[in-house]
XYZ file of C-alpha atoms in Angstrom:
326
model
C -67.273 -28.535 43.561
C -63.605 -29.860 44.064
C -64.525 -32.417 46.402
C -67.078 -34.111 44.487
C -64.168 -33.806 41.270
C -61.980 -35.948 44.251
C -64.940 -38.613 45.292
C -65.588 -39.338 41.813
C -61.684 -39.605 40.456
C -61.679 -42.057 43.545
C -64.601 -43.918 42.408
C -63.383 -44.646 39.190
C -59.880 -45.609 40.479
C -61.883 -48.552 43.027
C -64.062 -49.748 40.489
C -60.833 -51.023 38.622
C -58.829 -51.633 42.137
C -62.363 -53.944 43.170
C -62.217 -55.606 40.019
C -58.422 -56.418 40.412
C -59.108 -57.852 43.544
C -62.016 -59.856 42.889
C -60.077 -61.600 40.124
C -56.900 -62.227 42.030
C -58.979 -63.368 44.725
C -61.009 -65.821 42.282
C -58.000 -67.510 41.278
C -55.916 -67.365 44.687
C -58.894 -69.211 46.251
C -59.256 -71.934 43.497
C -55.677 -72.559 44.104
C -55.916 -73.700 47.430
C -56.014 -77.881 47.814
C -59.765 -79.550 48.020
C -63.143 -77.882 46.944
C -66.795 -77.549 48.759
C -67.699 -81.137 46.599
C -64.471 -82.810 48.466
C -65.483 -81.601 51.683
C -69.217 -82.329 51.828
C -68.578 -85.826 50.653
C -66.187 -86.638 52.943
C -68.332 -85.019 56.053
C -71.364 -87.431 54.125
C -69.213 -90.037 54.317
C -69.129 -90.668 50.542
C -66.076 -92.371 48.716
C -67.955 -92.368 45.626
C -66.134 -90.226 42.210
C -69.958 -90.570 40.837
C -70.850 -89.094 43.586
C -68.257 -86.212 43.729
C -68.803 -85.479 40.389
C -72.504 -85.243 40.796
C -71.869 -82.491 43.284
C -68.882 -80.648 41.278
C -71.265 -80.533 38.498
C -74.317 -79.339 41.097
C -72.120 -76.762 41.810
C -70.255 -75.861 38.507
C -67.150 -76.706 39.458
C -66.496 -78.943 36.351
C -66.373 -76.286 34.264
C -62.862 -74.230 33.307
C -62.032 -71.868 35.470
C -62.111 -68.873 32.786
C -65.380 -70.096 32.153
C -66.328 -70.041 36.020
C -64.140 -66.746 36.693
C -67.034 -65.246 33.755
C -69.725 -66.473 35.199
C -68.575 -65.578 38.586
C -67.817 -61.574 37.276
C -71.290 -61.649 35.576
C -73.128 -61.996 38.407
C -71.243 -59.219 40.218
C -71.500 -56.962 37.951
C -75.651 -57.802 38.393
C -74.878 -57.590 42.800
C -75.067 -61.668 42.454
C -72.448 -63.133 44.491
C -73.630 -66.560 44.422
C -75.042 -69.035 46.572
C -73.286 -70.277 49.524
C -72.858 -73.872 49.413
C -73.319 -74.521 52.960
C -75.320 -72.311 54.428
C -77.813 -72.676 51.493
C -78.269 -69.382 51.370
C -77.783 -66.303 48.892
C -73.824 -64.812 49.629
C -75.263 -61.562 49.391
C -78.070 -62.158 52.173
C -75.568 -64.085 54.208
C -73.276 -60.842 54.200
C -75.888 -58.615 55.059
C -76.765 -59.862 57.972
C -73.884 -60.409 59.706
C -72.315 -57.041 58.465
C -73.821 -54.969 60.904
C -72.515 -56.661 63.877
C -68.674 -56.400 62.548
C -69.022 -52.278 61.795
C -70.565 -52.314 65.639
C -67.819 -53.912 66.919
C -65.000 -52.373 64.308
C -66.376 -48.618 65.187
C -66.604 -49.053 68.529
C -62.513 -50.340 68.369
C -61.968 -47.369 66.059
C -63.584 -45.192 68.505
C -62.135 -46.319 71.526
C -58.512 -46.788 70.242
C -58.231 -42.970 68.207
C -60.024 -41.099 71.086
C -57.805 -42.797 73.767
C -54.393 -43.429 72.220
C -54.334 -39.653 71.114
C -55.555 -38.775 74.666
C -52.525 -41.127 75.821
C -49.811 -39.489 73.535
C -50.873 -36.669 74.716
C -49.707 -37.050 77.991
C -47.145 -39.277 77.300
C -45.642 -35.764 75.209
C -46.152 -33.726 77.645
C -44.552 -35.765 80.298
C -41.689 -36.511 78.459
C -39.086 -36.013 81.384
C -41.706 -37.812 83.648
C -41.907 -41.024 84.806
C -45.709 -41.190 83.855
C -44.759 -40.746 80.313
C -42.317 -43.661 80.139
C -44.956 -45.931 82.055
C -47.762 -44.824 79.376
C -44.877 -45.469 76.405
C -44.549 -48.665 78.074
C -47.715 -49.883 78.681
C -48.526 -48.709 74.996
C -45.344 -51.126 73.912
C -46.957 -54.010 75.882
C -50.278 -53.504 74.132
C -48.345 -53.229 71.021
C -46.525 -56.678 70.964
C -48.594 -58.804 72.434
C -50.866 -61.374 70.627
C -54.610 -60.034 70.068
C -55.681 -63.631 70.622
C -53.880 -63.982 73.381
C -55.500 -60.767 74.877
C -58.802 -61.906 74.039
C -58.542 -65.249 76.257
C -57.109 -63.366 78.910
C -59.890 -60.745 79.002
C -62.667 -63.951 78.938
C -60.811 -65.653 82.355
C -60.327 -62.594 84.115
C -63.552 -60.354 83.563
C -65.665 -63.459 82.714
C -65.096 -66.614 84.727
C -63.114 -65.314 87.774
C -64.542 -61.973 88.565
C -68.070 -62.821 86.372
C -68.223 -58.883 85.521
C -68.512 -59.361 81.517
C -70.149 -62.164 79.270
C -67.861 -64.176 77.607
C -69.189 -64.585 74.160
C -71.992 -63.626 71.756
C -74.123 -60.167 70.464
C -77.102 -60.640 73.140
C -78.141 -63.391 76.083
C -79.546 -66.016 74.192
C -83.712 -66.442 74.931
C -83.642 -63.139 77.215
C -85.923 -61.473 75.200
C -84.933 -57.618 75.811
C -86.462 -55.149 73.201
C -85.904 -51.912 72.901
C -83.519 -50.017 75.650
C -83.218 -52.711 77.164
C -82.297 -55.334 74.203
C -79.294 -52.102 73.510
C -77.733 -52.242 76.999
C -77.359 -56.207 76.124
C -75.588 -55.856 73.012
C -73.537 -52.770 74.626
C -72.404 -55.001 77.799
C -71.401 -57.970 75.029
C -69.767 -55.048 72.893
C -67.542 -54.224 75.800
C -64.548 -57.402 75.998
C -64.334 -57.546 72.034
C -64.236 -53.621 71.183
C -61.255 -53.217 73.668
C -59.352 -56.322 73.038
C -59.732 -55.347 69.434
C -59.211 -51.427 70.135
C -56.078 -52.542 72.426
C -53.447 -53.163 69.413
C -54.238 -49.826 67.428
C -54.434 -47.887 70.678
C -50.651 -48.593 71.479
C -50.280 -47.739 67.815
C -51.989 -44.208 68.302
C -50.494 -43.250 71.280
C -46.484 -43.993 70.058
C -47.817 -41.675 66.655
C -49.153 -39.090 68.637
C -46.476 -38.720 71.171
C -43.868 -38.811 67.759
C -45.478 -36.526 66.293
C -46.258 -33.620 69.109
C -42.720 -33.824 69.628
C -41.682 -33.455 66.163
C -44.063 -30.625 65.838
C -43.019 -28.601 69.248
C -39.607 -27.893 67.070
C -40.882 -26.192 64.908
C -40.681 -22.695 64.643
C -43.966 -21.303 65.100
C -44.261 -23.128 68.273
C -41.104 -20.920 69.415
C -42.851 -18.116 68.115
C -45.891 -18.843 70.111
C -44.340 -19.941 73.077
C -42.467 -15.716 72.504
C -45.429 -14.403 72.926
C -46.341 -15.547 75.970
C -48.843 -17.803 74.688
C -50.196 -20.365 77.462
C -48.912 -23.499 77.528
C -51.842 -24.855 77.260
C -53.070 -22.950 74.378
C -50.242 -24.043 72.818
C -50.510 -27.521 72.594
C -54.075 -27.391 72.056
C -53.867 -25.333 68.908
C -50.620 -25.453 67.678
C -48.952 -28.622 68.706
C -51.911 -30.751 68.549
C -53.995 -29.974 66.071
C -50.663 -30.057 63.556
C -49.811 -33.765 65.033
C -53.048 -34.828 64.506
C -52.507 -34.844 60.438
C -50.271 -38.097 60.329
C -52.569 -39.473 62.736
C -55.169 -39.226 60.596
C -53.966 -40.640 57.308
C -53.226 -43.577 59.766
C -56.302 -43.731 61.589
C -58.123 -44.170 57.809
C -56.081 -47.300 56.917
C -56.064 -49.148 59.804
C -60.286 -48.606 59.743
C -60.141 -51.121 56.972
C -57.677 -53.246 58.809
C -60.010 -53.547 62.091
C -62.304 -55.467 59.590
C -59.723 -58.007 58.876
C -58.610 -58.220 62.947
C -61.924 -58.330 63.831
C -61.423 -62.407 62.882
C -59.583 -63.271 65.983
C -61.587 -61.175 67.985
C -65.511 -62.339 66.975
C -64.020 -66.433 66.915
C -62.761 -65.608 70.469
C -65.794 -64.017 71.546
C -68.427 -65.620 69.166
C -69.190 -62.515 67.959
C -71.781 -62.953 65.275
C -69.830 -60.771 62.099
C -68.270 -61.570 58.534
C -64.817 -62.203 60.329
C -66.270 -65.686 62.209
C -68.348 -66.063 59.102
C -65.059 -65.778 56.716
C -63.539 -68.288 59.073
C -66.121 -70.578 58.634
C -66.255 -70.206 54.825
C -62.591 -70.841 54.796
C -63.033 -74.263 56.931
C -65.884 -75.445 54.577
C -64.304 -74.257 51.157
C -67.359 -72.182 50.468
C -66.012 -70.158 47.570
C -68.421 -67.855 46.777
C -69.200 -67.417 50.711
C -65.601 -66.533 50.772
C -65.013 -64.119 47.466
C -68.028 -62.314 48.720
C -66.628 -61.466 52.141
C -62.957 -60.684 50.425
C -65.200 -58.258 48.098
C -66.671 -56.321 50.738
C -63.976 -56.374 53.078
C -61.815 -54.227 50.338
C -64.967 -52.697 49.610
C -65.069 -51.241 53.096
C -61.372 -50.534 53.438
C -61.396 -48.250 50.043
C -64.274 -46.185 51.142
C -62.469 -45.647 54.699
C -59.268 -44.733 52.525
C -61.887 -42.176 50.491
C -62.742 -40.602 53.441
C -59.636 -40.308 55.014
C -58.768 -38.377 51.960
C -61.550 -36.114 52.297
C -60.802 -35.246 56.092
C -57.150 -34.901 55.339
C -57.923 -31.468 53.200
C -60.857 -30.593 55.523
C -57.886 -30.658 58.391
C -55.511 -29.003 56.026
C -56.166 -26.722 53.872
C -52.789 -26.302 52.199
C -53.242 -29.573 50.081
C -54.076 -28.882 46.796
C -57.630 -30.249 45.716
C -56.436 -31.451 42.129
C -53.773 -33.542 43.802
C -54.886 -37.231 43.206
């Protein structure tokens, strides 16, 4: 089975990329000015060292840092990622829950940006010479270079408090009560601002790669060869142009999956969307290390098994890669 020979050379190659990371990350974090002890005694009020290094040693934050950095590893290698300081809860339970609200919102992006920037380059390529095609390549350059957050608070004044079309904020209506179908067409009309603010950046992206790369492709020669034949047009871009364009587009569409995790920060703060991006931004104003090394873990978690499956669909889409290529 040469794919499950690929999947499990990949595995071993995160396991040591994951372990890389969580150490870096250990240290990077530690580096940073103040700790949780400094913060919750200055938000108790407390000017007390006694009292700071009460809580340091509550915490075991008097100890080394190889020492902590062991402890730390230990319990990862056991699926312990601490206990958040704040939120006195396990990291692991606070991750959970919150985790399915940022793939909702991150897939939804994904979804919206691949199926419509492609759609978009599509036509943009095909209208080269057209004056549609340079207002789609110029829309998709707006998009491109403006600020996400910036988006986002335009999308909550427009849709939300002028024309009162969309809510502005949160996962469901607070103390509604919906179950079922109902309780789903809630979440979906709250999905709708933050998936296309967030899906707005990486649809500009798609479309400029897609109209690149149908152009690049209707050069080569088999296209002239098809287009000798007497092949339709339309049969041409469809299953020549197209479907050969679409192989860039794909290696790029699996990275930026990870990256929608990390975006998706602006985007739930904006919109008080209830994922691991407001949570990591709350972790990050309260020094909650552990809070914080457990989000970084499964946010590079996420983006290696997007980059795994991306390699997967690559030879799926073409066959002419070698399967012992690594």
């Amino acid at each position: 089975m040469p794919y499950v020979s690929l999947i499990l050379g990949r595995i071993g190659k995160a396991v040591i990329v994951l372990l890389a990371i969580l150490v870096f990350n250990f240290f990077l974090i530690h580096a940073a000015p103040g700790d949780p002890a400094a913060v919750m005694a200055g938000e108790a009020g407390a000017t007390d060292q006694q009292f700071l290094d009460d809580l340091r040693e509550r915490f075991g934050l008097d100890q080394p840092l190889p020492v902590q950095l062991w402890r730390y590893m230990s319990g990862v290698m056991q699926l312990d990622f601490g206990y958040s300081y704040r939120q006195q809860m396990p990291v692991l339970d606070l991750i959970l829950d919150r985790l399915p609200a940022t793939l909702l919102l991150t897939g939804a992006a994904f979804v919206i940006s691949l199926v419509f920037g492609i759609l978009a380059g599509t036509l943009a390529a095909m209208r080269v010479k057209r004056p549609s095609g340079s207002i789609i390549m110029g829309l998709s350059l707006l998009f491109y270079a403006t600020p996400l957050y910036w988006v986002a608070m335009m999308a909550v004044l427009v849709f939300s408090v002028m024309l009162d079309w969309l809510p502005a904020y949160g996962y469901s209506t607070v103390g509604a009560g919906y179950t079922g179908l109902a309780h789903v067409g809630d979440v979906a009309v709250h999905l709708i601002l933050p998936a296309l603010t967030l899906g707005l950046f990486f649809m500009a992206v798609y479309t400029r790669m897609t109209r690149t790369s149908m152009l690049s492709v209707s050069q080569q020669d088999f296209v002239k060869t098809a287009r000798a034949k007497g092949l339709a047009p339309g049969v041409i871009q469809r299953r020549h142009i197209l479907r050969n364009a679409l192989l860039p587009i794909i290696t790029l569409a699996g990275l930026q999956a990870g990256q929608m995790v990390g975006g998706a920060v602006l985007t739930e703060t904006v919109f008080a969307w209830p994922g691991i991006g407001r949570l990591m931004y709350e972790a990050l104003m309260q020094r909650d290390y552990n809070l914080l090394l457990g989000i970084f873990f499964f946010c590079a978690l996420l983006v290696i098994l997007f980059n795994m499956l991306t390699d997967v669909i690559y030879r799926l889409a073409d066959p002419r890669i070698k399967e012992g290529v690594a």
